[in-house]
mmCIF file with all atom_site columns, C-alpha atoms and ligand atoms in Angstrom:
data_model
loop_
_atom_site.group_PDB
_atom_site.id
_atom_site.type_symbol
_atom_site.label_atom_id
_atom_site.label_alt_id
_atom_site.label_comp_id
_atom_site.label_asym_id
_atom_site.label_entity_id
_atom_site.label_seq_id
_atom_site.pdbx_PDB_ins_code
_atom_site.Cartn_x
_atom_site.Cartn_y
_atom_site.Cartn_z
_atom_site.occupancy
_atom_site.B_iso_or_equiv
_atom_site.pdbx_formal_charge
_atom_site.auth_seq_id
_atom_site.auth_comp_id
_atom_site.auth_asym_id
_atom_site.auth_atom_id
_atom_site.pdbx_PDB_model_num
ATOM   1   C CA  . GLU A 1 1   ? -9.847  -7.632 47.272 1.00 94.00 ? 1   GLU A CA  1
ATOM   2   C CA  . GLU A 1 2   ? -12.210 -6.301 49.917 1.00 95.00 ? 2   GLU A CA  1
ATOM   3   C CA  . GLY A 1 3   ? -11.811 -2.548 50.387 1.00 95.00 ? 3   GLY A CA  1
ATOM   4   C CA  . GLU A 1 4   ? -10.085 -2.079 47.014 1.00 94.00 ? 4   GLU A CA  1
ATOM   5   C CA  . ALA A 1 5   ? -13.182 -1.366 44.908 1.00 91.00 ? 5   ALA A CA  1
ATOM   6   C CA  . PHE A 1 6   ? -12.596 2.351  44.516 1.00 87.00 ? 6   PHE A CA  1
ATOM   7   C CA  . GLY A 1 7   ? -9.065  1.704  43.329 1.00 89.00 ? 7   GLY A CA  1
ATOM   8   C CA  . TYR A 1 8   ? -10.309 -0.768 40.709 1.00 88.00 ? 8   TYR A CA  1
ATOM   9   C CA  . LEU A 1 9   ? -12.955 1.695  39.594 1.00 87.00 ? 9   LEU A CA  1
ATOM   10  C CA  . GLY A 1 10  ? -10.489 4.560  39.416 1.00 87.00 ? 10  GLY A CA  1
ATOM   11  C CA  . HIS A 1 11  ? -8.109  2.460  37.326 1.00 89.00 ? 11  HIS A CA  1
ATOM   12  C CA  . ASN A 1 12  ? -10.684 2.298  34.534 1.00 91.00 ? 12  ASN A CA  1
ATOM   13  C CA  . LEU A 1 13  ? -11.728 5.940  34.585 1.00 95.00 ? 13  LEU A CA  1
ATOM   14  C CA  . PRO A 1 14  ? -9.067  7.216  32.121 1.00 95.00 ? 14  PRO A CA  1
ATOM   15  C CA  . GLN A 1 15  ? -10.343 4.718  29.535 1.00 96.00 ? 15  GLN A CA  1
ATOM   16  C CA  . GLU A 1 16  ? -13.951 5.734  30.150 1.00 96.00 ? 16  GLU A CA  1
ATOM   17  C CA  . ARG A 1 17  ? -13.012 9.401  29.704 1.00 98.00 ? 17  ARG A CA  1
ATOM   18  C CA  . LEU A 1 18  ? -11.175 8.585  26.501 1.00 98.00 ? 18  LEU A CA  1
ATOM   19  C CA  . THR A 1 19  ? -14.287 6.843  25.208 1.00 98.00 ? 19  THR A CA  1
ATOM   20  C CA  . VAL A 1 20  ? -16.384 9.938  25.876 1.00 98.00 ? 20  VAL A CA  1
ATOM   21  C CA  . ALA A 1 21  ? -13.795 12.104 24.115 1.00 98.00 ? 21  ALA A CA  1
ATOM   22  C CA  . VAL A 1 22  ? -13.914 9.847  21.043 1.00 98.00 ? 22  VAL A CA  1
ATOM   23  C CA  . GLY A 1 23  ? -17.687 10.306 20.909 1.00 98.00 ? 23  GLY A CA  1
ATOM   24  C CA  . SER A 1 24  ? -17.346 14.063 21.311 1.00 98.00 ? 24  SER A CA  1
ATOM   25  C CA  . VAL A 1 25  ? -14.953 14.440 18.396 1.00 98.00 ? 25  VAL A CA  1
ATOM   26  C CA  . ALA A 1 26  ? -17.103 12.174 16.198 1.00 98.00 ? 26  ALA A CA  1
ATOM   27  C CA  . GLN A 1 27  ? -20.270 14.104 17.037 1.00 98.00 ? 27  GLN A CA  1
ATOM   28  C CA  . ALA A 1 28  ? -18.606 17.459 16.408 1.00 98.00 ? 28  ALA A CA  1
ATOM   29  C CA  . ARG A 1 29  ? -17.490 16.177 12.989 1.00 98.00 ? 29  ARG A CA  1
ATOM   30  C CA  . SER A 1 30  ? -21.001 15.012 12.311 1.00 98.00 ? 30  SER A CA  1
ATOM   31  C CA  . ALA A 1 31  ? -22.382 18.464 13.197 1.00 98.00 ? 31  ALA A CA  1
ATOM   32  C CA  . ILE A 1 32  ? -20.017 20.138 10.738 1.00 98.00 ? 32  ILE A CA  1
ATOM   33  C CA  . ALA A 1 33  ? -20.978 17.702 7.970  1.00 98.00 ? 33  ALA A CA  1
ATOM   34  C CA  . ALA A 1 34  ? -24.677 18.337 8.641  1.00 98.00 ? 34  ALA A CA  1
ATOM   35  C CA  . ALA A 1 35  ? -24.139 22.118 8.640  1.00 98.00 ? 35  ALA A CA  1
ATOM   36  C CA  . ILE A 1 36  ? -22.211 22.035 5.364  1.00 98.00 ? 36  ILE A CA  1
ATOM   37  C CA  . ASP A 1 37  ? -24.933 19.973 3.737  1.00 98.00 ? 37  ASP A CA  1
ATOM   38  C CA  . TYR A 1 38  ? -27.733 22.161 5.071  1.00 98.00 ? 38  TYR A CA  1
ATOM   39  C CA  . THR A 1 39  ? -26.169 25.545 4.299  1.00 98.00 ? 39  THR A CA  1
ATOM   40  C CA  . LYS A 1 40  ? -25.374 24.530 0.737  1.00 98.00 ? 40  LYS A CA  1
ATOM   41  C CA  . ASN A 1 41  ? -29.059 23.784 0.146  1.00 98.00 ? 41  ASN A CA  1
ATOM   42  C CA  . ARG A 1 42  ? -30.792 26.436 2.220  1.00 98.00 ? 42  ARG A CA  1
ATOM   43  C CA  . LYS A 1 43  ? -31.234 29.793 0.517  1.00 97.00 ? 43  LYS A CA  1
ATOM   44  C CA  . ALA A 1 44  ? -31.605 33.140 2.280  1.00 96.00 ? 44  ALA A CA  1
ATOM   45  C CA  . PHE A 1 45  ? -32.054 36.360 0.314  1.00 95.00 ? 45  PHE A CA  1
ATOM   46  C CA  . GLY A 1 46  ? -31.819 34.242 -2.840 1.00 96.00 ? 46  GLY A CA  1
ATOM   47  C CA  . THR A 1 47  ? -28.398 32.843 -2.140 1.00 97.00 ? 47  THR A CA  1
ATOM   48  C CA  . PRO A 1 48  ? -27.185 29.658 -0.386 1.00 98.00 ? 48  PRO A CA  1
ATOM   49  C CA  . VAL A 1 49  ? -26.408 30.244 3.297  1.00 98.00 ? 49  VAL A CA  1
ATOM   50  C CA  . ALA A 1 50  ? -23.057 28.530 2.640  1.00 98.00 ? 50  ALA A CA  1
ATOM   51  C CA  . SER A 1 51  ? -22.043 31.417 0.372  1.00 98.00 ? 51  SER A CA  1
ATOM   52  C CA  . PHE A 1 52  ? -22.033 33.962 3.230  1.00 98.00 ? 52  PHE A CA  1
ATOM   53  C CA  . GLN A 1 53  ? -18.572 34.710 4.558  1.00 98.00 ? 53  GLN A CA  1
ATOM   54  C CA  . ASN A 1 54  ? -19.815 34.254 8.111  1.00 98.00 ? 54  ASN A CA  1
ATOM   55  C CA  . THR A 1 55  ? -20.917 30.696 7.347  1.00 98.00 ? 55  THR A CA  1
ATOM   56  C CA  . LYS A 1 56  ? -17.525 29.848 5.838  1.00 98.00 ? 56  LYS A CA  1
ATOM   57  C CA  . PHE A 1 57  ? -15.669 31.411 8.763  1.00 98.00 ? 57  PHE A CA  1
ATOM   58  C CA  . GLU A 1 58  ? -17.819 29.630 11.351 1.00 98.00 ? 58  GLU A CA  1
ATOM   59  C CA  . LEU A 1 59  ? -17.336 26.242 9.706  1.00 98.00 ? 59  LEU A CA  1
ATOM   60  C CA  . ALA A 1 60  ? -13.622 26.842 9.166  1.00 99.00 ? 60  ALA A CA  1
ATOM   61  C CA  . ALA A 1 61  ? -13.226 27.697 12.846 1.00 98.00 ? 61  ALA A CA  1
ATOM   62  C CA  . CYS A 1 62  ? -15.254 24.639 13.886 1.00 98.00 ? 62  CYS A CA  1
ATOM   63  C CA  . SER A 1 63  ? -13.174 22.399 11.637 1.00 98.00 ? 63  SER A CA  1
ATOM   64  C CA  . THR A 1 64  ? -9.981  23.760 13.175 1.00 98.00 ? 64  THR A CA  1
ATOM   65  C CA  . GLU A 1 65  ? -11.290 23.063 16.669 1.00 98.00 ? 65  GLU A CA  1
ATOM   66  C CA  . VAL A 1 66  ? -12.135 19.486 15.718 1.00 98.00 ? 66  VAL A CA  1
ATOM   67  C CA  . GLU A 1 67  ? -8.697  18.849 14.211 1.00 98.00 ? 67  GLU A CA  1
ATOM   68  C CA  . ALA A 1 68  ? -6.983  20.229 17.330 1.00 98.00 ? 68  ALA A CA  1
ATOM   69  C CA  . ALA A 1 69  ? -9.106  17.943 19.498 1.00 98.00 ? 69  ALA A CA  1
ATOM   70  C CA  . GLN A 1 70  ? -8.401  14.993 17.186 1.00 98.00 ? 70  GLN A CA  1
ATOM   71  C CA  . ALA A 1 71  ? -4.645  15.491 17.526 1.00 98.00 ? 71  ALA A CA  1
ATOM   72  C CA  . MET A 1 72  ? -4.950  15.581 21.310 1.00 98.00 ? 72  MET A CA  1
ATOM   73  C CA  . LEU A 1 73  ? -7.183  12.524 21.250 1.00 98.00 ? 73  LEU A CA  1
ATOM   74  C CA  . ASP A 1 74  ? -4.882  10.519 18.950 1.00 98.00 ? 74  ASP A CA  1
ATOM   75  C CA  . ARG A 1 75  ? -1.967  11.164 21.281 1.00 98.00 ? 75  ARG A CA  1
ATOM   76  C CA  . ALA A 1 76  ? -4.032  10.054 24.269 1.00 98.00 ? 76  ALA A CA  1
ATOM   77  C CA  . VAL A 1 77  ? -5.173  6.878  22.511 1.00 98.00 ? 77  VAL A CA  1
ATOM   78  C CA  . SER A 1 78  ? -1.531  6.021  21.695 1.00 98.00 ? 78  SER A CA  1
ATOM   79  C CA  . LEU A 1 79  ? -0.559  6.606  25.325 1.00 98.00 ? 79  LEU A CA  1
ATOM   80  C CA  . HIS A 1 80  ? -3.460  4.458  26.464 1.00 97.00 ? 80  HIS A CA  1
ATOM   81  C CA  . VAL A 1 81  ? -2.449  1.609  24.159 1.00 97.00 ? 81  VAL A CA  1
ATOM   82  C CA  . GLU A 1 82  ? 1.046   1.794  25.663 1.00 97.00 ? 82  GLU A CA  1
ATOM   83  C CA  . GLY A 1 83  ? -0.447  1.788  29.172 1.00 95.00 ? 83  GLY A CA  1
ATOM   84  C CA  . GLU A 1 84  ? 0.968   5.271  29.751 1.00 96.00 ? 84  GLU A CA  1
ATOM   85  C CA  . LEU A 1 85  ? -2.133  7.468  29.841 1.00 96.00 ? 85  LEU A CA  1
ATOM   86  C CA  . SER A 1 86  ? -2.168  9.353  33.131 1.00 96.00 ? 86  SER A CA  1
ATOM   87  C CA  . ALA A 1 87  ? -5.357  10.299 34.954 1.00 96.00 ? 87  ALA A CA  1
ATOM   88  C CA  . ALA A 1 88  ? -4.528  13.971 34.405 1.00 97.00 ? 88  ALA A CA  1
ATOM   89  C CA  . ASP A 1 89  ? -3.988  13.574 30.656 1.00 97.00 ? 89  ASP A CA  1
ATOM   90  C CA  . ALA A 1 90  ? -7.242  11.623 30.351 1.00 98.00 ? 90  ALA A CA  1
ATOM   91  C CA  . ALA A 1 91  ? -8.964  14.454 32.216 1.00 98.00 ? 91  ALA A CA  1
ATOM   92  C CA  . ARG A 1 92  ? -7.422  17.050 29.860 1.00 98.00 ? 92  ARG A CA  1
ATOM   93  C CA  . VAL A 1 93  ? -8.638  15.163 26.807 1.00 98.00 ? 93  VAL A CA  1
ATOM   94  C CA  . LYS A 1 94  ? -12.125 14.659 28.224 1.00 98.00 ? 94  LYS A CA  1
ATOM   95  C CA  . LEU A 1 95  ? -12.359 18.310 29.265 1.00 98.00 ? 95  LEU A CA  1
ATOM   96  C CA  . PHE A 1 96  ? -11.120 19.707 25.955 1.00 98.00 ? 96  PHE A CA  1
ATOM   97  C CA  . CYS A 1 97  ? -13.037 17.391 23.617 1.00 98.00 ? 97  CYS A CA  1
ATOM   98  C CA  . THR A 1 98  ? -16.388 17.674 25.393 1.00 98.00 ? 98  THR A CA  1
ATOM   99  C CA  . GLU A 1 99  ? -16.176 21.459 25.719 1.00 98.00 ? 99  GLU A CA  1
ATOM   100 C CA  . MET A 1 100 ? -15.112 21.657 22.067 1.00 98.00 ? 100 MET A CA  1
ATOM   101 C CA  . GLN A 1 101 ? -18.090 19.494 21.099 1.00 98.00 ? 101 GLN A CA  1
ATOM   102 C CA  . GLN A 1 102 ? -20.465 21.876 22.868 1.00 98.00 ? 102 GLN A CA  1
ATOM   103 C CA  . ARG A 1 103 ? -18.972 24.937 21.159 1.00 98.00 ? 103 ARG A CA  1
ATOM   104 C CA  . VAL A 1 104 ? -18.911 23.356 17.709 1.00 98.00 ? 104 VAL A CA  1
ATOM   105 C CA  . VAL A 1 105 ? -22.414 21.875 17.821 1.00 98.00 ? 105 VAL A CA  1
ATOM   106 C CA  . ASP A 1 106 ? -23.806 25.175 19.083 1.00 98.00 ? 106 ASP A CA  1
ATOM   107 C CA  . ARG A 1 107 ? -22.141 27.154 16.279 1.00 98.00 ? 107 ARG A CA  1
ATOM   108 C CA  . CYS A 1 108 ? -23.291 24.644 13.672 1.00 98.00 ? 108 CYS A CA  1
ATOM   109 C CA  . LEU A 1 109 ? -26.845 24.725 15.017 1.00 98.00 ? 109 LEU A CA  1
ATOM   110 C CA  . GLN A 1 110 ? -26.885 28.504 14.668 1.00 98.00 ? 110 GLN A CA  1
ATOM   111 C CA  . LEU A 1 111 ? -26.347 28.107 10.917 1.00 98.00 ? 111 LEU A CA  1
ATOM   112 C CA  . PHE A 1 112 ? -29.620 26.171 10.695 1.00 98.00 ? 112 PHE A CA  1
ATOM   113 C CA  . GLY A 1 113 ? -31.631 29.098 12.015 1.00 98.00 ? 113 GLY A CA  1
ATOM   114 C CA  . GLY A 1 114 ? -35.035 28.054 13.367 1.00 97.00 ? 114 GLY A CA  1
ATOM   115 C CA  . TYR A 1 115 ? -34.838 24.557 11.901 1.00 97.00 ? 115 TYR A CA  1
ATOM   116 C CA  . GLY A 1 116 ? -31.898 23.939 14.212 1.00 97.00 ? 116 GLY A CA  1
ATOM   117 C CA  . TYR A 1 117 ? -34.337 24.059 17.107 1.00 96.00 ? 117 TYR A CA  1
ATOM   118 C CA  . THR A 1 118 ? -36.632 21.357 15.764 1.00 96.00 ? 118 THR A CA  1
ATOM   119 C CA  . MET A 1 119 ? -36.037 17.690 16.484 1.00 95.00 ? 119 MET A CA  1
ATOM   120 C CA  . GLU A 1 120 ? -36.714 16.758 12.830 1.00 95.00 ? 120 GLU A CA  1
ATOM   121 C CA  . TYR A 1 121 ? -33.187 17.964 12.128 1.00 96.00 ? 121 TYR A CA  1
ATOM   122 C CA  . PRO A 1 122 ? -30.285 15.851 13.419 1.00 96.00 ? 122 PRO A CA  1
ATOM   123 C CA  . ILE A 1 123 ? -28.423 18.965 14.551 1.00 98.00 ? 123 ILE A CA  1
ATOM   124 C CA  . ALA A 1 124 ? -31.027 19.468 17.311 1.00 98.00 ? 124 ALA A CA  1
ATOM   125 C CA  . ARG A 1 125 ? -30.437 15.926 18.518 1.00 97.00 ? 125 ARG A CA  1
ATOM   126 C CA  . LEU A 1 126 ? -26.655 16.471 18.407 1.00 98.00 ? 126 LEU A CA  1
ATOM   127 C CA  . TYR A 1 127 ? -27.140 19.603 20.489 1.00 98.00 ? 127 TYR A CA  1
ATOM   128 C CA  . THR A 1 128 ? -29.197 17.756 23.097 1.00 97.00 ? 128 THR A CA  1
ATOM   129 C CA  . ASP A 1 129 ? -26.763 14.868 23.249 1.00 96.00 ? 129 ASP A CA  1
ATOM   130 C CA  . ALA A 1 130 ? -23.734 17.153 23.538 1.00 98.00 ? 130 ALA A CA  1
ATOM   131 C CA  . ARG A 1 131 ? -24.809 18.635 26.838 1.00 98.00 ? 131 ARG A CA  1
ATOM   132 C CA  . VAL A 1 132 ? -24.391 15.508 28.913 1.00 98.00 ? 132 VAL A CA  1
ATOM   133 C CA  . ALA A 1 133 ? -20.816 14.915 27.768 1.00 98.00 ? 133 ALA A CA  1
ATOM   134 C CA  . ARG A 1 134 ? -19.648 17.694 30.095 1.00 98.00 ? 134 ARG A CA  1
ATOM   135 C CA  . ILE A 1 135 ? -21.369 15.931 32.993 1.00 98.00 ? 135 ILE A CA  1
ATOM   136 C CA  . TYR A 1 136 ? -21.035 12.160 32.805 1.00 98.00 ? 136 TYR A CA  1
ATOM   137 C CA  . ALA A 1 137 ? -17.810 10.230 33.258 1.00 97.00 ? 137 ALA A CA  1
ATOM   138 C CA  . GLY A 1 138 ? -16.891 13.105 35.579 1.00 97.00 ? 138 GLY A CA  1
ATOM   139 C CA  . THR A 1 139 ? -17.942 16.725 35.160 1.00 98.00 ? 139 THR A CA  1
ATOM   140 C CA  . SER A 1 140 ? -15.753 19.386 33.552 1.00 98.00 ? 140 SER A CA  1
ATOM   141 C CA  . GLU A 1 141 ? -15.222 20.854 37.020 1.00 98.00 ? 141 GLU A CA  1
ATOM   142 C CA  . VAL A 1 142 ? -14.000 17.523 38.373 1.00 98.00 ? 142 VAL A CA  1
ATOM   143 C CA  . MET A 1 143 ? -11.677 17.190 35.341 1.00 98.00 ? 143 MET A CA  1
ATOM   144 C CA  . LYS A 1 144 ? -10.193 20.563 36.294 1.00 98.00 ? 144 LYS A CA  1
ATOM   145 C CA  . VAL A 1 145 ? -9.755  19.407 39.898 1.00 98.00 ? 145 VAL A CA  1
ATOM   146 C CA  . ILE A 1 146 ? -7.771  16.376 38.657 1.00 97.00 ? 146 ILE A CA  1
ATOM   147 C CA  . ILE A 1 147 ? -5.659  18.500 36.284 1.00 98.00 ? 147 ILE A CA  1
ATOM   148 C CA  . ALA A 1 148 ? -4.981  21.101 38.963 1.00 98.00 ? 148 ALA A CA  1
ATOM   149 C CA  . LYS A 1 149 ? -3.835  18.368 41.333 1.00 98.00 ? 149 LYS A CA  1
ATOM   150 C CA  . SER A 1 150 ? -1.323  17.202 38.718 1.00 98.00 ? 150 SER A CA  1
ATOM   151 C CA  . LEU A 1 151 ? 0.013   20.780 38.673 1.00 98.00 ? 151 LEU A CA  1
ATOM   152 C CA  . GLY A 1 152 ? 0.658   20.578 42.401 1.00 98.00 ? 152 GLY A CA  1
ATOM   153 C CA  . LEU A 1 153 ? -2.355  22.773 43.237 1.00 98.00 ? 153 LEU A CA  1
HETATM 154 C C1  . FAD B 2 .   ? -27.084 10.290 31.147 1.00 68.06 ? 201 FAD B C1  1
HETATM 155 C C2  . FAD B 2 .   ? -26.181 9.941  32.297 1.00 68.06 ? 201 FAD B C2  1
HETATM 156 C C3  . FAD B 2 .   ? -25.575 8.711  32.315 1.00 68.06 ? 201 FAD B C3  1
HETATM 157 C C4  . FAD B 2 .   ? -24.737 8.345  33.382 1.00 68.06 ? 201 FAD B C4  1
HETATM 158 N N1  . FAD B 2 .   ? -24.169 7.107  33.365 1.00 68.06 ? 201 FAD B N1  1
HETATM 159 C C5  . FAD B 2 .   ? -23.436 6.726  34.429 1.00 68.06 ? 201 FAD B C5  1
HETATM 160 C C6  . FAD B 2 .   ? -22.883 5.401  34.479 1.00 68.06 ? 201 FAD B C6  1
HETATM 161 O O1  . FAD B 2 .   ? -23.067 4.583  33.570 1.00 68.06 ? 201 FAD B O1  1
HETATM 162 N N2  . FAD B 2 .   ? -22.154 5.041  35.563 1.00 68.06 ? 201 FAD B N2  1
HETATM 163 C C7  . FAD B 2 .   ? -21.943 5.905  36.599 1.00 68.06 ? 201 FAD B C7  1
HETATM 164 O O2  . FAD B 2 .   ? -21.278 5.520  37.570 1.00 68.06 ? 201 FAD B O2  1
HETATM 165 N N3  . FAD B 2 .   ? -22.442 7.156  36.564 1.00 68.06 ? 201 FAD B N3  1
HETATM 166 C C8  . FAD B 2 .   ? -23.189 7.582  35.520 1.00 68.06 ? 201 FAD B C8  1
HETATM 167 N N4  . FAD B 2 .   ? -23.705 8.862  35.494 1.00 68.06 ? 201 FAD B N4  1
HETATM 168 C C9  . FAD B 2 .   ? -23.457 9.744  36.636 1.00 68.06 ? 201 FAD B C9  1
HETATM 169 C C10 . FAD B 2 .   ? -22.467 10.842 36.312 1.00 68.06 ? 201 FAD B C10 1
HETATM 170 O O3  . FAD B 2 .   ? -21.145 10.340 36.235 1.00 68.06 ? 201 FAD B O3  1
HETATM 171 C C11 . FAD B 2 .   ? -22.612 11.923 37.382 1.00 68.06 ? 201 FAD B C11 1
HETATM 172 O O4  . FAD B 2 .   ? -23.872 12.543 37.185 1.00 68.06 ? 201 FAD B O4  1
HETATM 173 C C12 . FAD B 2 .   ? -21.486 12.948 37.313 1.00 68.06 ? 201 FAD B C12 1
HETATM 174 O O5  . FAD B 2 .   ? -20.252 12.390 37.661 1.00 68.06 ? 201 FAD B O5  1
HETATM 175 C C13 . FAD B 2 .   ? -21.750 14.135 38.273 1.00 68.06 ? 201 FAD B C13 1
HETATM 176 O O6  . FAD B 2 .   ? -22.049 13.667 39.550 1.00 68.06 ? 201 FAD B O6  1
HETATM 177 P P1  . FAD B 2 .   ? -23.376 14.164 40.269 1.00 68.06 ? 201 FAD B P1  1
HETATM 178 O O7  . FAD B 2 .   ? -24.526 14.023 39.311 1.00 68.06 ? 201 FAD B O7  1
HETATM 179 O O8  . FAD B 2 .   ? -23.464 13.451 41.561 1.00 68.06 ? 201 FAD B O8  1
HETATM 180 O O9  . FAD B 2 .   ? -23.148 15.709 40.474 1.00 68.06 ? 201 FAD B O9  1
HETATM 181 P P2  . FAD B 2 .   ? -22.568 16.426 41.786 1.00 68.06 ? 201 FAD B P2  1
HETATM 182 O O10 . FAD B 2 .   ? -21.341 15.709 42.246 1.00 68.06 ? 201 FAD B O10 1
HETATM 183 O O11 . FAD B 2 .   ? -23.692 16.634 42.751 1.00 68.06 ? 201 FAD B O11 1
HETATM 184 O O12 . FAD B 2 .   ? -22.134 17.817 41.142 1.00 68.06 ? 201 FAD B O12 1
HETATM 185 C C14 . FAD B 2 .   ? -22.996 18.967 41.097 1.00 68.06 ? 201 FAD B C14 1
HETATM 186 C C15 . FAD B 2 .   ? -22.148 20.136 40.604 1.00 68.06 ? 201 FAD B C15 1
HETATM 187 O O13 . FAD B 2 .   ? -21.077 20.358 41.515 1.00 68.06 ? 201 FAD B O13 1
HETATM 188 C C16 . FAD B 2 .   ? -19.851 20.364 40.818 1.00 68.06 ? 201 FAD B C16 1
HETATM 189 N N5  . FAD B 2 .   ? -18.784 19.809 41.644 1.00 68.06 ? 201 FAD B N5  1
HETATM 190 C C17 . FAD B 2 .   ? -18.773 18.606 42.273 1.00 68.06 ? 201 FAD B C17 1
HETATM 191 N N6  . FAD B 2 .   ? -17.604 18.429 42.900 1.00 68.06 ? 201 FAD B N6  1
HETATM 192 C C18 . FAD B 2 .   ? -16.849 19.541 42.661 1.00 68.06 ? 201 FAD B C18 1
HETATM 193 C C19 . FAD B 2 .   ? -15.554 19.973 43.052 1.00 68.06 ? 201 FAD B C19 1
HETATM 194 N N7  . FAD B 2 .   ? -14.770 19.198 43.798 1.00 68.06 ? 201 FAD B N7  1
HETATM 195 N N8  . FAD B 2 .   ? -15.146 21.175 42.632 1.00 68.06 ? 201 FAD B N8  1
HETATM 196 C C20 . FAD B 2 .   ? -15.935 21.976 41.873 1.00 68.06 ? 201 FAD B C20 1
HETATM 197 N N9  . FAD B 2 .   ? -17.167 21.611 41.453 1.00 68.06 ? 201 FAD B N9  1
HETATM 198 C C21 . FAD B 2 .   ? -17.621 20.417 41.847 1.00 68.06 ? 201 FAD B C21 1
HETATM 199 C C22 . FAD B 2 .   ? -20.089 19.485 39.593 1.00 68.06 ? 201 FAD B C22 1
HETATM 200 O O14 . FAD B 2 .   ? -19.150 19.788 38.575 1.00 68.06 ? 201 FAD B O14 1
HETATM 201 C C23 . FAD B 2 .   ? -21.505 19.894 39.233 1.00 68.06 ? 201 FAD B C23 1
HETATM 202 O O15 . FAD B 2 .   ? -21.470 21.096 38.496 1.00 68.06 ? 201 FAD B O15 1
HETATM 203 C C24 . FAD B 2 .   ? -24.511 9.263  34.442 1.00 68.06 ? 201 FAD B C24 1
HETATM 204 C C25 . FAD B 2 .   ? -25.109 10.524 34.387 1.00 68.06 ? 201 FAD B C25 1
HETATM 205 C C26 . FAD B 2 .   ? -25.930 10.880 33.348 1.00 68.06 ? 201 FAD B C26 1
HETATM 206 C C27 . FAD B 2 .   ? -26.566 12.243 33.331 1.00 68.06 ? 201 FAD B C27 1
#
């Protein structure tokens, strides 16, 4: 119907945001897998980087973040399948998963040292790709505007 385009567009935005969140969780998982593989093979001071307590703690914390995001995402996907996913819940999932992705990929990249900053290593590509997730399909700030509105603010 003429004049209804924005409504039609808005109707599909929760699904688009869910799609971005799925990618964010998958890419964060991929970063952890790459960091585990790399740190097991890279030696510093004669010992694998994976053997340092800091490396274990960083990867444990990253893994916990990913699992929290996955639980939130799974719930949102179920709601979406039932046609019950609200715009605010889609915004929460997009906000949390994309910000989580940024944190996790950054922490994993740190474990690569200088090689993490070279495009030959997939972690550098994951880092570059992560940045846009907080912008497209609606920025993190706009997600917060939507969530705040649902809180009556
Ligand atoms: C790689 C890429 C692919 C894209 N693909 C598509 C696509 O396929 N289809 C499509 O339609 N769009 C697409 N976009 C556009 C994308 O959705 C927008 O860039 C995004 O929504 C932000 O809009 P903007 O760039 O106009 O930024 P602006 O709206 O100019 O925002 C600038 C800054 O102001 C902040 N801001 C804006 N409004 C508020 C507010 N109310 N409160 C607080 N802060 C605010 C923003 O968060 C941001 O930090 C794509 C963008 C990129 C980078």
